[in-house]
N, C-alpha and C. Protein backbone atom coordinates (compact mmCIF):
# COMPACT_ATOMS: atom_id res chain seq x y z
N SER A 1 -1.42 5.97 -28.20
CA SER A 1 -0.29 5.42 -27.45
C SER A 1 0.12 6.36 -26.31
N SER A 2 0.13 7.69 -26.58
CA SER A 2 0.50 8.63 -25.52
C SER A 2 -0.56 8.63 -24.43
N GLY A 3 -1.83 8.40 -24.79
CA GLY A 3 -2.91 8.30 -23.80
C GLY A 3 -2.69 7.12 -22.88
N ILE A 4 -2.25 6.02 -23.46
CA ILE A 4 -1.99 4.82 -22.66
C ILE A 4 -0.82 5.07 -21.72
N ASN A 5 0.24 5.74 -22.22
CA ASN A 5 1.39 6.03 -21.36
C ASN A 5 1.01 6.96 -20.22
N ALA A 6 0.16 7.94 -20.49
CA ALA A 6 -0.27 8.87 -19.44
C ALA A 6 -1.08 8.12 -18.39
N GLU A 7 -1.98 7.26 -18.85
CA GLU A 7 -2.78 6.46 -17.92
C GLU A 7 -1.88 5.56 -17.08
N TYR A 8 -0.91 4.96 -17.74
CA TYR A 8 0.02 4.08 -17.02
C TYR A 8 0.76 4.85 -15.94
N GLY A 9 1.18 6.07 -16.24
CA GLY A 9 1.88 6.90 -15.25
C GLY A 9 1.01 7.20 -14.06
N GLU A 10 -0.26 7.53 -14.30
CA GLU A 10 -1.18 7.83 -13.21
C GLU A 10 -1.45 6.59 -12.36
N ILE A 11 -1.64 5.45 -13.01
CA ILE A 11 -1.87 4.21 -12.27
C ILE A 11 -0.64 3.86 -11.44
N ASN A 12 0.53 4.05 -12.02
CA ASN A 12 1.78 3.78 -11.31
C ASN A 12 1.89 4.66 -10.07
N GLN A 13 1.52 5.93 -10.18
CA GLN A 13 1.54 6.83 -9.02
C GLN A 13 0.59 6.36 -7.93
N ASP A 14 -0.60 5.90 -8.34
CA ASP A 14 -1.56 5.38 -7.36
C ASP A 14 -1.00 4.15 -6.65
N LEU A 15 -0.37 3.28 -7.42
CA LEU A 15 0.20 2.07 -6.81
C LEU A 15 1.33 2.42 -5.86
N LEU A 16 2.12 3.44 -6.18
CA LEU A 16 3.19 3.88 -5.29
C LEU A 16 2.62 4.40 -3.98
N LYS A 17 1.51 5.15 -4.05
CA LYS A 17 0.87 5.66 -2.83
C LYS A 17 0.39 4.51 -1.95
N ILE A 18 -0.23 3.52 -2.58
CA ILE A 18 -0.74 2.37 -1.82
C ILE A 18 0.42 1.59 -1.22
N ASN A 19 1.49 1.41 -1.98
CA ASN A 19 2.67 0.70 -1.49
C ASN A 19 3.29 1.43 -0.30
N LYS A 20 3.37 2.76 -0.41
CA LYS A 20 3.92 3.58 0.68
C LYS A 20 3.07 3.43 1.95
N PHE A 21 1.76 3.41 1.77
CA PHE A 21 0.86 3.22 2.91
C PHE A 21 1.07 1.85 3.56
N GLN A 22 1.16 0.81 2.73
CA GLN A 22 1.37 -0.54 3.26
C GLN A 22 2.69 -0.64 4.02
N LYS A 23 3.75 0.00 3.51
CA LYS A 23 5.03 0.00 4.21
C LYS A 23 4.92 0.72 5.54
N ALA A 24 4.18 1.83 5.58
CA ALA A 24 4.00 2.58 6.82
C ALA A 24 3.25 1.75 7.86
N VAL A 25 2.24 1.01 7.43
CA VAL A 25 1.49 0.14 8.34
C VAL A 25 2.39 -0.96 8.88
N TYR A 26 3.18 -1.56 8.00
CA TYR A 26 4.11 -2.62 8.43
C TYR A 26 5.13 -2.08 9.43
N LYS A 27 5.67 -0.89 9.16
CA LYS A 27 6.65 -0.28 10.06
C LYS A 27 6.02 0.01 11.43
N LYS A 28 4.79 0.51 11.41
CA LYS A 28 4.10 0.79 12.67
C LYS A 28 3.93 -0.50 13.47
N GLN A 29 3.50 -1.56 12.83
CA GLN A 29 3.30 -2.84 13.51
C GLN A 29 4.61 -3.38 14.06
N THR A 30 5.67 -3.28 13.27
CA THR A 30 6.99 -3.76 13.70
C THR A 30 7.49 -2.94 14.89
N ASP A 31 7.37 -1.61 14.79
CA ASP A 31 7.81 -0.75 15.89
C ASP A 31 7.00 -1.02 17.16
N MET A 32 5.70 -1.25 17.00
CA MET A 32 4.84 -1.52 18.15
C MET A 32 5.24 -2.84 18.82
N MET A 33 5.49 -3.88 18.04
CA MET A 33 5.88 -5.17 18.61
C MET A 33 7.22 -5.05 19.33
N LYS A 34 8.16 -4.31 18.74
CA LYS A 34 9.47 -4.11 19.38
C LYS A 34 9.30 -3.34 20.69
N TYR A 35 8.48 -2.32 20.69
CA TYR A 35 8.26 -1.53 21.90
C TYR A 35 7.67 -2.41 23.01
N ILE A 36 6.67 -3.21 22.66
CA ILE A 36 6.02 -4.09 23.64
C ILE A 36 7.05 -5.08 24.22
N GLN A 37 7.87 -5.65 23.35
CA GLN A 37 8.89 -6.61 23.80
C GLN A 37 9.91 -5.92 24.72
N ASP A 38 10.40 -4.75 24.30
CA ASP A 38 11.37 -4.01 25.12
C ASP A 38 10.76 -3.62 26.46
N ARG A 39 9.50 -3.19 26.43
CA ARG A 39 8.82 -2.78 27.66
C ARG A 39 8.65 -3.97 28.60
N LYS A 40 8.32 -5.12 28.06
CA LYS A 40 8.17 -6.33 28.88
C LYS A 40 9.50 -6.70 29.53
N GLU A 41 10.57 -6.65 28.74
CA GLU A 41 11.90 -6.97 29.29
C GLU A 41 12.29 -5.98 30.38
N GLU A 42 12.00 -4.70 30.19
CA GLU A 42 12.32 -3.68 31.19
C GLU A 42 11.48 -3.89 32.46
N ASN A 43 10.21 -4.20 32.30
CA ASN A 43 9.36 -4.47 33.46
C ASN A 43 9.84 -5.69 34.23
N ASP A 44 10.23 -6.75 33.52
CA ASP A 44 10.75 -7.96 34.17
C ASP A 44 12.03 -7.63 34.96
N ARG A 45 12.90 -6.82 34.36
CA ARG A 45 14.14 -6.42 35.03
C ARG A 45 13.82 -5.65 36.31
N MET A 46 12.89 -4.73 36.22
CA MET A 46 12.53 -3.93 37.39
C MET A 46 11.95 -4.80 38.51
N LEU A 47 11.12 -5.77 38.13
CA LEU A 47 10.53 -6.68 39.13
C LEU A 47 11.62 -7.51 39.81
N ARG A 48 12.61 -7.99 39.03
CA ARG A 48 13.71 -8.76 39.61
C ARG A 48 14.51 -7.91 40.60
N GLU A 49 14.60 -6.62 40.32
CA GLU A 49 15.36 -5.72 41.21
C GLU A 49 14.50 -5.18 42.36
N GLY A 50 13.25 -5.65 42.44
CA GLY A 50 12.38 -5.24 43.52
C GLY A 50 11.74 -3.88 43.31
N LEU A 51 11.78 -3.38 42.11
CA LEU A 51 11.18 -2.09 41.79
C LEU A 51 9.80 -2.28 41.18
N LYS A 52 8.98 -1.26 41.34
CA LYS A 52 7.64 -1.33 40.77
C LYS A 52 7.69 -0.76 39.35
N PRO A 53 7.27 -1.56 38.36
CA PRO A 53 7.28 -1.05 36.97
C PRO A 53 6.24 0.07 36.81
N PRO A 54 6.47 0.96 35.86
CA PRO A 54 5.48 2.02 35.61
C PRO A 54 4.18 1.44 35.08
N PRO A 55 3.09 2.20 35.21
CA PRO A 55 1.80 1.67 34.72
C PRO A 55 1.84 1.44 33.21
N GLU A 56 1.01 0.50 32.79
CA GLU A 56 0.94 0.17 31.36
C GLU A 56 0.41 1.37 30.58
N GLU A 57 0.93 1.53 29.38
CA GLU A 57 0.49 2.60 28.50
C GLU A 57 -0.34 2.00 27.37
N ASP A 58 -1.21 2.82 26.81
CA ASP A 58 -1.98 2.38 25.65
C ASP A 58 -1.07 2.49 24.43
N VAL A 59 -0.66 1.36 23.92
CA VAL A 59 0.30 1.34 22.81
C VAL A 59 -0.29 2.00 21.56
N ASN A 60 -1.60 1.90 21.41
CA ASN A 60 -2.23 2.51 20.24
C ASN A 60 -2.16 4.04 20.29
N GLU A 61 -2.04 4.58 21.50
CA GLU A 61 -1.87 6.04 21.62
C GLU A 61 -0.44 6.44 21.25
N LEU A 62 0.51 5.56 21.53
CA LEU A 62 1.92 5.86 21.23
C LEU A 62 2.23 5.72 19.74
N PHE A 63 1.57 4.76 19.11
CA PHE A 63 1.84 4.47 17.69
C PHE A 63 0.56 4.72 16.90
N LYS A 64 0.50 5.86 16.27
CA LYS A 64 -0.68 6.24 15.48
C LYS A 64 -0.67 5.56 14.12
N ASP A 65 -1.85 5.31 13.61
CA ASP A 65 -1.98 4.75 12.27
C ASP A 65 -1.56 5.79 11.24
N PRO A 66 -0.91 5.34 10.18
CA PRO A 66 -0.58 6.28 9.10
C PRO A 66 -1.87 6.73 8.42
N PRO A 67 -1.86 7.92 7.83
CA PRO A 67 -3.09 8.36 7.15
C PRO A 67 -3.42 7.42 5.99
N PRO A 68 -4.65 6.97 5.93
CA PRO A 68 -5.01 6.01 4.87
C PRO A 68 -5.07 6.67 3.51
N VAL A 69 -4.99 5.84 2.49
CA VAL A 69 -5.19 6.31 1.13
C VAL A 69 -6.70 6.58 1.03
N GLY A 70 -7.07 7.77 0.61
CA GLY A 70 -8.47 8.17 0.61
C GLY A 70 -9.35 7.33 -0.29
N ARG A 71 -10.63 7.28 0.06
CA ARG A 71 -11.58 6.53 -0.76
C ARG A 71 -11.71 7.16 -2.15
N LEU A 72 -11.66 8.49 -2.17
CA LEU A 72 -11.77 9.17 -3.46
C LEU A 72 -10.60 8.79 -4.34
N GLU A 73 -9.40 8.76 -3.76
CA GLU A 73 -8.22 8.36 -4.54
C GLU A 73 -8.37 6.93 -5.04
N SER A 74 -8.88 6.05 -4.19
CA SER A 74 -9.08 4.65 -4.60
C SER A 74 -10.08 4.55 -5.74
N LEU A 75 -11.17 5.33 -5.63
CA LEU A 75 -12.18 5.33 -6.68
C LEU A 75 -11.61 5.87 -7.99
N LEU A 76 -10.85 6.96 -7.90
CA LEU A 76 -10.23 7.52 -9.10
C LEU A 76 -9.25 6.53 -9.72
N SER A 77 -8.50 5.85 -8.87
CA SER A 77 -7.55 4.85 -9.36
C SER A 77 -8.28 3.72 -10.08
N ALA A 78 -9.38 3.25 -9.49
CA ALA A 78 -10.15 2.17 -10.12
C ALA A 78 -10.70 2.63 -11.47
N ASN A 79 -11.16 3.88 -11.53
CA ASN A 79 -11.67 4.40 -12.80
C ASN A 79 -10.56 4.54 -13.83
N ARG A 80 -9.36 4.96 -13.38
CA ARG A 80 -8.22 5.06 -14.30
C ARG A 80 -7.86 3.68 -14.86
N ILE A 81 -7.85 2.69 -13.99
CA ILE A 81 -7.52 1.33 -14.43
C ILE A 81 -8.55 0.84 -15.43
N SER A 82 -9.83 1.09 -15.14
CA SER A 82 -10.89 0.69 -16.06
C SER A 82 -10.74 1.39 -17.40
N SER A 83 -10.46 2.68 -17.36
CA SER A 83 -10.26 3.44 -18.59
C SER A 83 -9.04 2.92 -19.35
N HIS A 84 -7.99 2.61 -18.63
CA HIS A 84 -6.78 2.07 -19.23
C HIS A 84 -7.08 0.75 -19.94
N CYS A 85 -7.83 -0.10 -19.28
CA CYS A 85 -8.19 -1.39 -19.89
C CYS A 85 -9.03 -1.18 -21.14
N ASP A 86 -9.95 -0.22 -21.10
CA ASP A 86 -10.77 0.08 -22.28
C ASP A 86 -9.89 0.55 -23.44
N MET A 87 -8.91 1.40 -23.14
CA MET A 87 -8.01 1.90 -24.19
C MET A 87 -7.19 0.76 -24.79
N ILE A 88 -6.71 -0.13 -23.94
CA ILE A 88 -5.94 -1.28 -24.43
C ILE A 88 -6.82 -2.16 -25.31
N GLU A 89 -8.05 -2.38 -24.85
CA GLU A 89 -8.99 -3.21 -25.62
C GLU A 89 -9.23 -2.61 -27.01
N GLU A 90 -9.45 -1.30 -27.08
CA GLU A 90 -9.67 -0.65 -28.38
C GLU A 90 -8.43 -0.75 -29.26
N HIS A 91 -7.26 -0.57 -28.66
CA HIS A 91 -6.00 -0.66 -29.41
C HIS A 91 -5.82 -2.07 -29.98
N VAL A 92 -6.11 -3.06 -29.17
CA VAL A 92 -5.95 -4.46 -29.60
C VAL A 92 -6.97 -4.79 -30.68
N LYS A 93 -8.21 -4.32 -30.52
CA LYS A 93 -9.24 -4.60 -31.53
C LYS A 93 -8.84 -4.04 -32.89
N SER A 94 -8.31 -2.80 -32.89
CA SER A 94 -7.92 -2.22 -34.18
C SER A 94 -6.74 -2.98 -34.78
N GLY A 95 -5.83 -3.43 -33.94
CA GLY A 95 -4.69 -4.21 -34.42
C GLY A 95 -5.12 -5.55 -34.99
N ILE A 96 -6.06 -6.20 -34.31
CA ILE A 96 -6.55 -7.50 -34.80
C ILE A 96 -7.29 -7.32 -36.12
N GLY A 97 -8.08 -6.24 -36.21
CA GLY A 97 -8.79 -5.95 -37.46
C GLY A 97 -7.82 -5.77 -38.62
N LYS A 98 -6.74 -5.04 -38.37
CA LYS A 98 -5.73 -4.84 -39.41
C LYS A 98 -5.05 -6.16 -39.78
N LEU A 99 -4.85 -7.00 -38.78
CA LEU A 99 -4.22 -8.30 -39.03
C LEU A 99 -5.10 -9.15 -39.94
N TYR A 100 -6.42 -9.20 -39.64
CA TYR A 100 -7.33 -9.97 -40.48
C TYR A 100 -7.37 -9.41 -41.90
N LEU A 101 -7.37 -8.09 -41.99
CA LEU A 101 -7.38 -7.45 -43.30
C LEU A 101 -6.13 -7.80 -44.09
N ALA A 102 -4.97 -7.72 -43.44
CA ALA A 102 -3.72 -8.06 -44.11
C ALA A 102 -3.70 -9.54 -44.49
N ASP A 103 -4.24 -10.39 -43.63
CA ASP A 103 -4.28 -11.82 -43.91
C ASP A 103 -5.16 -12.13 -45.12
N SER A 104 -6.26 -11.37 -45.26
CA SER A 104 -7.15 -11.63 -46.40
C SER A 104 -6.48 -11.21 -47.72
N PHE A 105 -5.62 -10.19 -47.69
CA PHE A 105 -4.90 -9.81 -48.89
C PHE A 105 -3.81 -10.81 -49.25
N MET A 106 -3.24 -11.45 -48.21
CA MET A 106 -2.17 -12.42 -48.43
C MET A 106 -2.72 -13.74 -48.99
N SER A 107 -3.97 -14.03 -48.70
CA SER A 107 -4.54 -15.31 -49.13
C SER A 107 -4.97 -15.29 -50.57
């Protein structure tokens, strides 16, 4: 049981890392879209006032991708999940065996 809890904790940590990465990607995309919209509005304003807008910038240079969750971490996480499933399967098999044994004594 303590082995299962330890595995669960490790898997939970892996899921938190992946969730954090996904949130960072979403925030980057949201910030980038807002920047593009604000920049377009500012350029339109400048054109209406007869001013020349500044040259376009590479938005991908301004907004860097968050560091990805490593492949090694993903592989380790997959192995932990597989190991966790194996432990659960063994635990359930022993429980079912005991159930059948108890049922045969009751009959």
